[in-house]
mmCIF file of the C-alpha atoms, coordinates in Angstrom:
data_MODEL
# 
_entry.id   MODEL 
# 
loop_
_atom_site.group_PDB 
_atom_site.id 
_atom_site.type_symbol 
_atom_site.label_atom_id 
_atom_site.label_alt_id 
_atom_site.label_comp_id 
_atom_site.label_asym_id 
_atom_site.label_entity_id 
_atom_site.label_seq_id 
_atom_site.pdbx_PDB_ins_code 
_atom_site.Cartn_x 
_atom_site.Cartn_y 
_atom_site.Cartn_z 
_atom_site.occupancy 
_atom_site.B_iso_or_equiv 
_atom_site.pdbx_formal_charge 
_atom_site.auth_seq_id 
_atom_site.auth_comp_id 
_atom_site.auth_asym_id 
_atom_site.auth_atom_id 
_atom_site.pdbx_PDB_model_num 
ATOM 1   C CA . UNK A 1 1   ? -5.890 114.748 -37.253 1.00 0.00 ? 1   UNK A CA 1 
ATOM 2   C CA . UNK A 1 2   ? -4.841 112.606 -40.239 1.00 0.00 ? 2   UNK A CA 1 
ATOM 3   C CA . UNK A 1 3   ? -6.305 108.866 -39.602 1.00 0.00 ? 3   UNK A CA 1 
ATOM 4   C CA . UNK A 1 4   ? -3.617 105.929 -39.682 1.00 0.00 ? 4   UNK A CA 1 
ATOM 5   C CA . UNK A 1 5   ? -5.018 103.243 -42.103 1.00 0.00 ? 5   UNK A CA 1 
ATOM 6   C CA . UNK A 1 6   ? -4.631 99.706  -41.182 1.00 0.00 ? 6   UNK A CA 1 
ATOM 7   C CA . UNK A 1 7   ? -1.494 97.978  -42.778 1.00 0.00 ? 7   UNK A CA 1 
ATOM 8   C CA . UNK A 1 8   ? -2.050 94.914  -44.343 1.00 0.00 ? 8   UNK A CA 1 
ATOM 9   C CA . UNK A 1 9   ? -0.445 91.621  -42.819 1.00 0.00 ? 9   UNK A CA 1 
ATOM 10  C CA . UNK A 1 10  ? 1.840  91.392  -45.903 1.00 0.00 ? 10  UNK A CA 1 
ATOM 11  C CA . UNK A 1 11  ? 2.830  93.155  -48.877 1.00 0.00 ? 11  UNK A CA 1 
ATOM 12  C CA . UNK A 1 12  ? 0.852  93.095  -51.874 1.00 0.00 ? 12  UNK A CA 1 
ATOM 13  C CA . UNK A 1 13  ? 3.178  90.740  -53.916 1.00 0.00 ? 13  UNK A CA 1 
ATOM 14  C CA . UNK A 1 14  ? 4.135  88.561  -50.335 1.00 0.00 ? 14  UNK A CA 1 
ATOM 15  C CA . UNK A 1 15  ? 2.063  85.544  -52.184 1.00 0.00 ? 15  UNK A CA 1 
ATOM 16  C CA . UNK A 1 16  ? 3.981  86.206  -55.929 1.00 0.00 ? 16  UNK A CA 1 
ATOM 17  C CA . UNK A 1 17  ? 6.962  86.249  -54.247 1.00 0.00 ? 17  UNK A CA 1 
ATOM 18  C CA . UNK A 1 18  ? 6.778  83.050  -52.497 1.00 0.00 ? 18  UNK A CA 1 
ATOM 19  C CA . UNK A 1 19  ? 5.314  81.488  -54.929 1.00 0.00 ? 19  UNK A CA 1 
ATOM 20  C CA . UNK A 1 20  ? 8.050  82.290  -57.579 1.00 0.00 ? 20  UNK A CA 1 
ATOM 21  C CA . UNK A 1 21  ? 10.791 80.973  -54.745 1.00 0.00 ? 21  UNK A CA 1 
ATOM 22  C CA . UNK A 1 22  ? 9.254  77.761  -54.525 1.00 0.00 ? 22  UNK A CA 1 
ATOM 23  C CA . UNK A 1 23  ? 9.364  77.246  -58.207 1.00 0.00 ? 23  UNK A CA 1 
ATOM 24  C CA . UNK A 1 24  ? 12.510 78.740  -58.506 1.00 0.00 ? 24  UNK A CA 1 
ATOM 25  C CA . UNK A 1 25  ? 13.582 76.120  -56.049 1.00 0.00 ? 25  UNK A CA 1 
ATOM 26  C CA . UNK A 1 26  ? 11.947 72.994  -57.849 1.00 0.00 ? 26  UNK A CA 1 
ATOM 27  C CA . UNK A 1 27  ? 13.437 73.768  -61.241 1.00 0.00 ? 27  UNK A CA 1 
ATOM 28  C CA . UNK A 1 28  ? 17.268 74.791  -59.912 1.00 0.00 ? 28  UNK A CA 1 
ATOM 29  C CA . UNK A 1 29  ? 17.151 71.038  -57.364 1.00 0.00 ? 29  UNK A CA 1 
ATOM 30  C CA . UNK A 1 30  ? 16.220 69.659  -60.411 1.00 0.00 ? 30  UNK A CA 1 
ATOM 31  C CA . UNK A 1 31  ? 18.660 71.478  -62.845 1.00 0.00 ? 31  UNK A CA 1 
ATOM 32  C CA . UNK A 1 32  ? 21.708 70.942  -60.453 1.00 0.00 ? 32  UNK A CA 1 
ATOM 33  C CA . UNK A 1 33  ? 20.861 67.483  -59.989 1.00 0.00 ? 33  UNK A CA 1 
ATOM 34  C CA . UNK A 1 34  ? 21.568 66.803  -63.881 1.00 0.00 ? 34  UNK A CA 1 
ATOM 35  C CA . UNK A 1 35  ? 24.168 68.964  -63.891 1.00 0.00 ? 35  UNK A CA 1 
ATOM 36  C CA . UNK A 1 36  ? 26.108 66.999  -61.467 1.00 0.00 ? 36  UNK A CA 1 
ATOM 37  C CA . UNK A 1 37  ? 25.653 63.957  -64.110 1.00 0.00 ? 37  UNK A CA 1 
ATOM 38  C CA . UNK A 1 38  ? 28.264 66.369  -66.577 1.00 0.00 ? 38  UNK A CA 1 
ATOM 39  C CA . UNK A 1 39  ? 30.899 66.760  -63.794 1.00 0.00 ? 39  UNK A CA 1 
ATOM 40  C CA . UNK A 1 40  ? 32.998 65.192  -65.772 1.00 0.00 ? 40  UNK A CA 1 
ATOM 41  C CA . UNK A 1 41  ? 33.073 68.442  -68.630 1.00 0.00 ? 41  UNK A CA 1 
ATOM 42  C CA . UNK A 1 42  ? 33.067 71.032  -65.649 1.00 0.00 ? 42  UNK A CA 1 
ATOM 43  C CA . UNK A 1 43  ? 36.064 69.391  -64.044 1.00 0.00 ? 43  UNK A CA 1 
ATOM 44  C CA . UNK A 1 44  ? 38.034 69.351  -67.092 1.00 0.00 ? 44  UNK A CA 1 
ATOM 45  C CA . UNK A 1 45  ? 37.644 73.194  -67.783 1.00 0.00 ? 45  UNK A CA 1 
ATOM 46  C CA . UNK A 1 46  ? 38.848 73.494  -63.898 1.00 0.00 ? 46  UNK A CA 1 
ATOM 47  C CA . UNK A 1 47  ? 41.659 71.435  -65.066 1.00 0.00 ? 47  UNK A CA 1 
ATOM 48  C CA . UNK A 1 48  ? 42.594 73.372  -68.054 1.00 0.00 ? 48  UNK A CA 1 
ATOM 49  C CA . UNK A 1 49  ? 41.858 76.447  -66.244 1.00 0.00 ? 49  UNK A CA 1 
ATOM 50  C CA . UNK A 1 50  ? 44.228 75.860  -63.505 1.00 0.00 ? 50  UNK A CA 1 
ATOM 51  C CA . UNK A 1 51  ? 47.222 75.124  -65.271 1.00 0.00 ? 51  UNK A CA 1 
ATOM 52  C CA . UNK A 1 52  ? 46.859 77.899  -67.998 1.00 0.00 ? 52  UNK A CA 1 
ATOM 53  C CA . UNK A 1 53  ? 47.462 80.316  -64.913 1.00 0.00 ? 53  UNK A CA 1 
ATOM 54  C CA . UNK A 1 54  ? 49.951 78.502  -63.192 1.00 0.00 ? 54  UNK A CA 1 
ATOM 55  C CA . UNK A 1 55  ? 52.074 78.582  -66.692 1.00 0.00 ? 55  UNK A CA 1 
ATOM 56  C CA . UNK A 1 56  ? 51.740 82.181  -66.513 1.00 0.00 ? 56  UNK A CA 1 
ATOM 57  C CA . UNK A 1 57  ? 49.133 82.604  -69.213 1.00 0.00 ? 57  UNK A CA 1 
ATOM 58  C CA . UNK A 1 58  ? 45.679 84.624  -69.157 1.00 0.00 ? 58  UNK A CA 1 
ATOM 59  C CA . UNK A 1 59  ? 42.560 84.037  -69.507 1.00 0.00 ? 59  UNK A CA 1 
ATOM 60  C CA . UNK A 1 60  ? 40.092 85.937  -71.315 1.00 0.00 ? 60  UNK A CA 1 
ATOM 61  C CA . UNK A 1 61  ? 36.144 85.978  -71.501 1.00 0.00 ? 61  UNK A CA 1 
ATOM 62  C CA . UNK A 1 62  ? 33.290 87.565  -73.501 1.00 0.00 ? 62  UNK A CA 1 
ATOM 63  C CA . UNK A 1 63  ? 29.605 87.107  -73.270 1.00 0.00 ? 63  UNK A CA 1 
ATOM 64  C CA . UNK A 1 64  ? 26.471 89.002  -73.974 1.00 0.00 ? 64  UNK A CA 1 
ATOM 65  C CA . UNK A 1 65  ? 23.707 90.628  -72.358 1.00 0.00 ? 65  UNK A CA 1 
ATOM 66  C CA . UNK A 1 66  ? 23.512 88.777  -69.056 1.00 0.00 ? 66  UNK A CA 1 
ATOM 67  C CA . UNK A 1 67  ? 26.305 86.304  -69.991 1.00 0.00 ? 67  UNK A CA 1 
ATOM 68  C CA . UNK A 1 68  ? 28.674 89.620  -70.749 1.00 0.00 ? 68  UNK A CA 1 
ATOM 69  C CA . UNK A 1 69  ? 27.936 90.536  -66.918 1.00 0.00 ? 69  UNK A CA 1 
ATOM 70  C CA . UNK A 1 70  ? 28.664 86.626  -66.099 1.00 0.00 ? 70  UNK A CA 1 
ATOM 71  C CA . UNK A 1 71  ? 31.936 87.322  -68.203 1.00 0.00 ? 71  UNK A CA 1 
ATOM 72  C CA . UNK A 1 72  ? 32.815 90.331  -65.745 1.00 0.00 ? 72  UNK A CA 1 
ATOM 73  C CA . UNK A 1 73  ? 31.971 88.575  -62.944 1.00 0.00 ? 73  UNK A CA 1 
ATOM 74  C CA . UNK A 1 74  ? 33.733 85.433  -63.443 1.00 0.00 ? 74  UNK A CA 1 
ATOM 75  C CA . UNK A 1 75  ? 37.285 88.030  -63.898 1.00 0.00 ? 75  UNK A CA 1 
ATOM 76  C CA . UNK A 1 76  ? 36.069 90.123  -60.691 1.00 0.00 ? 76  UNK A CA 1 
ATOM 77  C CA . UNK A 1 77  ? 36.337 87.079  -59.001 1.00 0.00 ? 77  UNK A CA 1 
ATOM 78  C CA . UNK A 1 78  ? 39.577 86.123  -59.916 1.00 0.00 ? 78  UNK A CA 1 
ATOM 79  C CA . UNK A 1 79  ? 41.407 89.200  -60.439 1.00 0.00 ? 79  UNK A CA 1 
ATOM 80  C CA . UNK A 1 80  ? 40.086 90.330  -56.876 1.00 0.00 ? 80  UNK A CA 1 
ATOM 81  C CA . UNK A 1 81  ? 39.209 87.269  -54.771 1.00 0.00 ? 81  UNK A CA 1 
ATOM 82  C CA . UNK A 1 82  ? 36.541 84.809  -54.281 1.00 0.00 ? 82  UNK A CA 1 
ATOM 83  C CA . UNK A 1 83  ? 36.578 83.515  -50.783 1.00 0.00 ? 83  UNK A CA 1 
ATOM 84  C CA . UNK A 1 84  ? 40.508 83.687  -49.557 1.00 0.00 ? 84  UNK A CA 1 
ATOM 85  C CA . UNK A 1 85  ? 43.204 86.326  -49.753 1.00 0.00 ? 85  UNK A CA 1 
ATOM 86  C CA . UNK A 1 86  ? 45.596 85.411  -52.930 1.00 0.00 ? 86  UNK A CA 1 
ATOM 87  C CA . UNK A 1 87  ? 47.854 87.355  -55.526 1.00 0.00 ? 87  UNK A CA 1 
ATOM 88  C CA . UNK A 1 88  ? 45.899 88.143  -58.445 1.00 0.00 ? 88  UNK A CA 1 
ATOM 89  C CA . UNK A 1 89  ? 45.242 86.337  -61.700 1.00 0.00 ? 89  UNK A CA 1 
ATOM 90  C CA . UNK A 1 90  ? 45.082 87.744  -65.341 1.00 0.00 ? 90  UNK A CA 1 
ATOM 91  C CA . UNK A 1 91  ? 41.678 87.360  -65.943 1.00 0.00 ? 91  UNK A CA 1 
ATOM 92  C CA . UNK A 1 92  ? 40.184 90.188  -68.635 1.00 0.00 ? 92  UNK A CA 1 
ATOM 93  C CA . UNK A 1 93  ? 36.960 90.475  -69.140 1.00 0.00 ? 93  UNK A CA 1 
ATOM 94  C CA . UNK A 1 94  ? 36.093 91.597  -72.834 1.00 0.00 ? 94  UNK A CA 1 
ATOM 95  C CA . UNK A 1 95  ? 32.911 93.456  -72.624 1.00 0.00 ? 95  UNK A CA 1 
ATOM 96  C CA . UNK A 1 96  ? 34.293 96.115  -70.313 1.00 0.00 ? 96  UNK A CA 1 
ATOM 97  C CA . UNK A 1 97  ? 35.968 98.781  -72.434 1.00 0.00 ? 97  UNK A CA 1 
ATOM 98  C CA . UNK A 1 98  ? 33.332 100.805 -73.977 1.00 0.00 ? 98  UNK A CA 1 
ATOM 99  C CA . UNK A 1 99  ? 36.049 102.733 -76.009 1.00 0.00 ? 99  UNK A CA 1 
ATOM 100 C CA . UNK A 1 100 ? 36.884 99.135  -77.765 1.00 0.00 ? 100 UNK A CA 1 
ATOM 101 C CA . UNK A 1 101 ? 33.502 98.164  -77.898 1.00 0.00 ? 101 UNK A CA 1 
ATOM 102 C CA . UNK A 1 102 ? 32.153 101.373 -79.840 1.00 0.00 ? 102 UNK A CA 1 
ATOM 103 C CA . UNK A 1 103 ? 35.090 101.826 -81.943 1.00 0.00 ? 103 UNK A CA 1 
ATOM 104 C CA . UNK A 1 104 ? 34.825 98.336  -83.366 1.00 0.00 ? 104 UNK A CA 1 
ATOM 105 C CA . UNK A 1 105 ? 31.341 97.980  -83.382 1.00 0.00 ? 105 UNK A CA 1 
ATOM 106 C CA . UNK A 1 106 ? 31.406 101.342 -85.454 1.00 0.00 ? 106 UNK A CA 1 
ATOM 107 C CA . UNK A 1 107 ? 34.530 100.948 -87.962 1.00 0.00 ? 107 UNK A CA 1 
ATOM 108 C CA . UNK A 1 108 ? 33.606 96.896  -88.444 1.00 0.00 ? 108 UNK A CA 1 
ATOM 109 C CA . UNK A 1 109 ? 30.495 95.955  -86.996 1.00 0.00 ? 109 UNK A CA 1 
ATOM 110 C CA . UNK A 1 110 ? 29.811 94.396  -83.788 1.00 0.00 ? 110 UNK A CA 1 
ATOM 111 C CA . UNK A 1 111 ? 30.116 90.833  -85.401 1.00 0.00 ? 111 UNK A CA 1 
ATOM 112 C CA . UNK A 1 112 ? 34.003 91.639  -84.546 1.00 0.00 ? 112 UNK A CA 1 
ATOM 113 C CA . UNK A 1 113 ? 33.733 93.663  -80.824 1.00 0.00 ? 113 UNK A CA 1 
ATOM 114 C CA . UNK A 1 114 ? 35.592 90.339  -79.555 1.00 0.00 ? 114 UNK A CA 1 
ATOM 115 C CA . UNK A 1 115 ? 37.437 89.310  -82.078 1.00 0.00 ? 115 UNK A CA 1 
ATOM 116 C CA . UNK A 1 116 ? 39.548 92.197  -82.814 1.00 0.00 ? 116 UNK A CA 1 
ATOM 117 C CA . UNK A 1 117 ? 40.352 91.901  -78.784 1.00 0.00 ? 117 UNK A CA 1 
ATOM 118 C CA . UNK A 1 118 ? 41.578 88.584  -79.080 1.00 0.00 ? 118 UNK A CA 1 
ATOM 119 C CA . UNK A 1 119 ? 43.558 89.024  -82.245 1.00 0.00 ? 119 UNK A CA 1 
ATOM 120 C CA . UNK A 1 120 ? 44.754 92.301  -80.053 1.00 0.00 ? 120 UNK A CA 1 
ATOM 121 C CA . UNK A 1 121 ? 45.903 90.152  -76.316 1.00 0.00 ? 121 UNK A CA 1 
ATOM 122 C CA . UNK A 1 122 ? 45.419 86.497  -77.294 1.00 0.00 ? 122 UNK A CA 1 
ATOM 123 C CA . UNK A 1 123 ? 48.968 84.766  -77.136 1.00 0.00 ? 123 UNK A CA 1 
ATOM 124 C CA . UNK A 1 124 ? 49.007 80.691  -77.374 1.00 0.00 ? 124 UNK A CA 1 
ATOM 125 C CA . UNK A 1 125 ? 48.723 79.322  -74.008 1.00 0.00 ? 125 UNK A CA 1 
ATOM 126 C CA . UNK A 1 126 ? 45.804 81.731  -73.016 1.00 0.00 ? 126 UNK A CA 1 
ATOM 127 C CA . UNK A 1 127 ? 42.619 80.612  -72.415 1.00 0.00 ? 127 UNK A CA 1 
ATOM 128 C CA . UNK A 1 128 ? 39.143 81.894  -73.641 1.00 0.00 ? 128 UNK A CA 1 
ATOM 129 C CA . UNK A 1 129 ? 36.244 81.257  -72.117 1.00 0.00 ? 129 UNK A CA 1 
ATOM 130 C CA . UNK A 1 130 ? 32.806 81.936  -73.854 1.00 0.00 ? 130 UNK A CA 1 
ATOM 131 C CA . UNK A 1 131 ? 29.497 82.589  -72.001 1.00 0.00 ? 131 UNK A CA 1 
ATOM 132 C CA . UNK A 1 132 ? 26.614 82.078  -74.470 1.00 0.00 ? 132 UNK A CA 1 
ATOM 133 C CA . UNK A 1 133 ? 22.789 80.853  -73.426 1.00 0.00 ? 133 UNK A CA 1 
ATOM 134 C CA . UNK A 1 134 ? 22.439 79.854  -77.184 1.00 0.00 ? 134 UNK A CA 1 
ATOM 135 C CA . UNK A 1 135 ? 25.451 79.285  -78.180 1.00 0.00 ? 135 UNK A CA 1 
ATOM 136 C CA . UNK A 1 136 ? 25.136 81.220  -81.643 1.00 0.00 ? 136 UNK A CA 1 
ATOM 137 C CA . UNK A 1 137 ? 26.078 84.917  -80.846 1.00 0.00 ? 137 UNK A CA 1 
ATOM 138 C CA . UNK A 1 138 ? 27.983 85.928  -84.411 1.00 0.00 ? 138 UNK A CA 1 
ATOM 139 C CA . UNK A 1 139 ? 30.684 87.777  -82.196 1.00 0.00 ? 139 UNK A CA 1 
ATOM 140 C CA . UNK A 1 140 ? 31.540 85.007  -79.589 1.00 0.00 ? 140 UNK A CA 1 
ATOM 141 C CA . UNK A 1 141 ? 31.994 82.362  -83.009 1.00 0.00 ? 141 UNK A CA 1 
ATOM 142 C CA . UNK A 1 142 ? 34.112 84.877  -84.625 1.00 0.00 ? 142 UNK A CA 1 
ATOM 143 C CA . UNK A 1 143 ? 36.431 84.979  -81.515 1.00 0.00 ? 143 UNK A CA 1 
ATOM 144 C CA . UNK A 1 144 ? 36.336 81.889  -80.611 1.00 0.00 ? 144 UNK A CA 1 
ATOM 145 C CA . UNK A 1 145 ? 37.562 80.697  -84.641 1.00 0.00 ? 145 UNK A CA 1 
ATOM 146 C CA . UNK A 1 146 ? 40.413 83.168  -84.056 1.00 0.00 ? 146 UNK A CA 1 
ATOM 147 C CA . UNK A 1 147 ? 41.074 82.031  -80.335 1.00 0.00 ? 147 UNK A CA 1 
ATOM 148 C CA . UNK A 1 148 ? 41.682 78.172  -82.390 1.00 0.00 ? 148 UNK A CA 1 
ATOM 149 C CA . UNK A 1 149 ? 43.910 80.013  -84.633 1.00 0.00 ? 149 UNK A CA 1 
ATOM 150 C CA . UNK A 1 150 ? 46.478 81.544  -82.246 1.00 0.00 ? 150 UNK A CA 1 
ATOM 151 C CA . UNK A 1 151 ? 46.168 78.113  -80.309 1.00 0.00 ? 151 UNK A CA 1 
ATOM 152 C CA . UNK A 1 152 ? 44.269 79.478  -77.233 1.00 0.00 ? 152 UNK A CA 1 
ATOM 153 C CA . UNK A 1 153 ? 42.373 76.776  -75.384 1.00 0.00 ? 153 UNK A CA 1 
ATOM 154 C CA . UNK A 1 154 ? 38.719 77.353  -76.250 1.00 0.00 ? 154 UNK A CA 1 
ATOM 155 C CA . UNK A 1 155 ? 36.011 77.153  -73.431 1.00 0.00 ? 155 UNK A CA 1 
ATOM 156 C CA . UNK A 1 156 ? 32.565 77.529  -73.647 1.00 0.00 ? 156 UNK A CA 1 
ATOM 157 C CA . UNK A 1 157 ? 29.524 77.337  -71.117 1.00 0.00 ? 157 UNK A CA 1 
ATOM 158 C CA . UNK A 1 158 ? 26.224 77.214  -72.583 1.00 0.00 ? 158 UNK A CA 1 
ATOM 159 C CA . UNK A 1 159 ? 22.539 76.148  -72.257 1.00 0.00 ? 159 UNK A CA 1 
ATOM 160 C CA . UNK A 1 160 ? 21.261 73.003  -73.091 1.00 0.00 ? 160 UNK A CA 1 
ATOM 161 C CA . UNK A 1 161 ? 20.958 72.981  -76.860 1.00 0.00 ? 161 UNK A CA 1 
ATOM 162 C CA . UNK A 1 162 ? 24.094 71.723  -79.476 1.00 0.00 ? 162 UNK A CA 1 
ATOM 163 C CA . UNK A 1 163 ? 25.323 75.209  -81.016 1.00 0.00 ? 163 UNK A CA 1 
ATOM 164 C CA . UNK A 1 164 ? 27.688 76.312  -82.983 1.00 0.00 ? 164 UNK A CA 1 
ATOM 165 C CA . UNK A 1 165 ? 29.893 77.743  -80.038 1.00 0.00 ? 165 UNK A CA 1 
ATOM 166 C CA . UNK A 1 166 ? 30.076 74.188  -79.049 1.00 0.00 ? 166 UNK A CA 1 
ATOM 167 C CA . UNK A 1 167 ? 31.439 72.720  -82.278 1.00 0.00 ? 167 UNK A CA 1 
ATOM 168 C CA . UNK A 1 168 ? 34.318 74.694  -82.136 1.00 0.00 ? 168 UNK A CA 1 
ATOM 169 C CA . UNK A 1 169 ? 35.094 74.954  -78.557 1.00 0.00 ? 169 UNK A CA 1 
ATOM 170 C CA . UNK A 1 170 ? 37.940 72.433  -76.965 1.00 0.00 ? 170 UNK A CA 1 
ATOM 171 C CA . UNK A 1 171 ? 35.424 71.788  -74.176 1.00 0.00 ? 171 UNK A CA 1 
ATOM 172 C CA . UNK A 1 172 ? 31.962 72.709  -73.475 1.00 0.00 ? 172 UNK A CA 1 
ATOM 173 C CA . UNK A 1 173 ? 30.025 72.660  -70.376 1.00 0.00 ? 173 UNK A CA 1 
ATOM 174 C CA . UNK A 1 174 ? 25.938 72.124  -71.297 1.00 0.00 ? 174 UNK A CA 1 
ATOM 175 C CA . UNK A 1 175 ? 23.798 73.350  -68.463 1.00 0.00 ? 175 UNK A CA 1 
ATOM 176 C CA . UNK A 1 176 ? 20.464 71.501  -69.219 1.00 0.00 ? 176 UNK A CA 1 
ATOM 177 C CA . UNK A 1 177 ? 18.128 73.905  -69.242 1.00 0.00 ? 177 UNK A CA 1 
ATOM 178 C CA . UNK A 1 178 ? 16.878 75.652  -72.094 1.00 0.00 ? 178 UNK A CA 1 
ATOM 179 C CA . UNK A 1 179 ? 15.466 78.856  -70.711 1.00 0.00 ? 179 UNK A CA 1 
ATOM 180 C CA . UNK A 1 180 ? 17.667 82.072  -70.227 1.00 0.00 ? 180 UNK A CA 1 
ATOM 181 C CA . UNK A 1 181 ? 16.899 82.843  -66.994 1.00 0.00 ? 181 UNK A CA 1 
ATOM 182 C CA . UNK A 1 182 ? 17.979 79.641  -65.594 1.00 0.00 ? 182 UNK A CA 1 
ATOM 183 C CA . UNK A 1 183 ? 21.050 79.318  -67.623 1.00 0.00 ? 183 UNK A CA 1 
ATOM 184 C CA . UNK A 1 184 ? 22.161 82.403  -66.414 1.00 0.00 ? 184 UNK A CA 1 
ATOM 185 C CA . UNK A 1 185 ? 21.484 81.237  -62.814 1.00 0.00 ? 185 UNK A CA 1 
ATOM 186 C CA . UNK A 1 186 ? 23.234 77.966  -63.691 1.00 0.00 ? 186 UNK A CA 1 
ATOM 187 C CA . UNK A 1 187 ? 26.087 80.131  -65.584 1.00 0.00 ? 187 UNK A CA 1 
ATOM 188 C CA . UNK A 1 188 ? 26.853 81.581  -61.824 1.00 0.00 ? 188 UNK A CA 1 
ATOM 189 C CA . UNK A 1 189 ? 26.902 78.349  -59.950 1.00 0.00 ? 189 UNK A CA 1 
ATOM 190 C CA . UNK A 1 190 ? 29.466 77.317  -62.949 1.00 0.00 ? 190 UNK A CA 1 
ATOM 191 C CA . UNK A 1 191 ? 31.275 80.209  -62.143 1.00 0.00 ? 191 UNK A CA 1 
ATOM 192 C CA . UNK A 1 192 ? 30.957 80.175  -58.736 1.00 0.00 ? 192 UNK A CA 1 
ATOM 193 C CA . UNK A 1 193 ? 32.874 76.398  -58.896 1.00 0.00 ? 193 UNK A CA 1 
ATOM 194 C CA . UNK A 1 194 ? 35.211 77.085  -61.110 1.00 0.00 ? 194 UNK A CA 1 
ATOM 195 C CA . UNK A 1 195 ? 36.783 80.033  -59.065 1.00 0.00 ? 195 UNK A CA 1 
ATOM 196 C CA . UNK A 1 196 ? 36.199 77.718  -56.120 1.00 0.00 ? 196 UNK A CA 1 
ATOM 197 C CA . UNK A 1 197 ? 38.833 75.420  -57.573 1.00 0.00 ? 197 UNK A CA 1 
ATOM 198 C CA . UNK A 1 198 ? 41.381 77.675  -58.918 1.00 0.00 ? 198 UNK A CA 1 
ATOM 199 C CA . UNK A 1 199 ? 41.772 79.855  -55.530 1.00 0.00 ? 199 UNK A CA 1 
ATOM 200 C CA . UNK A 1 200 ? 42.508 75.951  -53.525 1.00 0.00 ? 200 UNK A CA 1 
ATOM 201 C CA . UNK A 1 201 ? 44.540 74.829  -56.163 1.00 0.00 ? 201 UNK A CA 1 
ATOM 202 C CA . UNK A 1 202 ? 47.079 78.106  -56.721 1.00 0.00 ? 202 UNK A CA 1 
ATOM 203 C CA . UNK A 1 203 ? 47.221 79.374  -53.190 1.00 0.00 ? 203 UNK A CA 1 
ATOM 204 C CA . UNK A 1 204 ? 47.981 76.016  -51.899 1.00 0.00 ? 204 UNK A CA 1 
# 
């Protein structure tokens, strides 16, 4: 007869665990706090937002990495819903089609993997929205150059550093923190808002 061995009163990483919550807690109170001070930014992009898809327009977003998932995200929300039952908005995500992706990143390089997409579906009125950490991702500058071009409005949400993204972007929302992990966190909460306001203000 097989012996039962005593469990132990927690799992083996109970203590890491709650250990990384409680940081994870002190630095996102802490980064939300200042974020709050650049309300003024974050409100504009709901602004500008907003009316691009009440005019009929579209909006479309690109990121890398984690802030290419943030990118699909941020259209899931809006194309499906966020919190209340709505018609649909043009929101495409541009890191979805692998077919585009390869093809470009193949024939031109993957400096151009967004740019060709926005030369391809950008039409002035649109909106592109950027998600970028650094700020200094070759293909989101590229895109974002051409976005100017065809007169899209150019958005872009980004850590805490001054980049390059930001000096050509109409507005740019700054999440101060400098570390990836948390900007992505913040990137959410940024997303998160922004669909917030755009499902009140269009299905009112």
């Amino acid at each position: 007869m097989a012996l039962s061995l005593p469990q132990p009163e927690h799992p083996v990483h109970h203590s890491s665990v709650v250990n990384a919550l409680s940081r994870r807690k002190v630095v996102l109170a802490s980064a939300i706090g200042q974020l709050a001070t650049r309300a003024e930014e974050l409100a504009e992009v709901a602004t500008r937002l907003v009316e691009v898809l009440k005019s009929g327009h579209k909006v479309l977003v690109a990121g890398n990495g984690g802030s290419a998932a943030e990118a699909q995200h941020f259209a899931a929300e809006l194309v499906g819903r966020f919190k209340r039952e709505r018609a649909p908005y043009p929101v495409l995500a541009l890191t979805t089609d692998s077919s585009i992706l390869t093809a470009v990143a193949n024939d031109y390089g993957f400096q151009d993997v967004f740019v060709r997409q926005i030369d391809a579906f950008g039409q002035v009125g649109d909106l592109f929205l950027a998600f970028s950490t650094s700020g200094e991702s070759e293909n989101l500058l590229r895109a974002a150059r051409v976005a100017a071009e065809k007169e899209l409005t150019v958005v872009a949400v980004t850590g805490e550093r001054q980049s390059s993204l930001e000096q050509l972007a109409d507005i740019t929302v700054r999440v101060p923190v400098v570390e990836t992990d948390t900007a992505q966190e913040l990137h959410m909460i940024v997303t998160h808002i922004l669909c917030d306001i755009a499902e009140v203000q269009l299905s009112a």
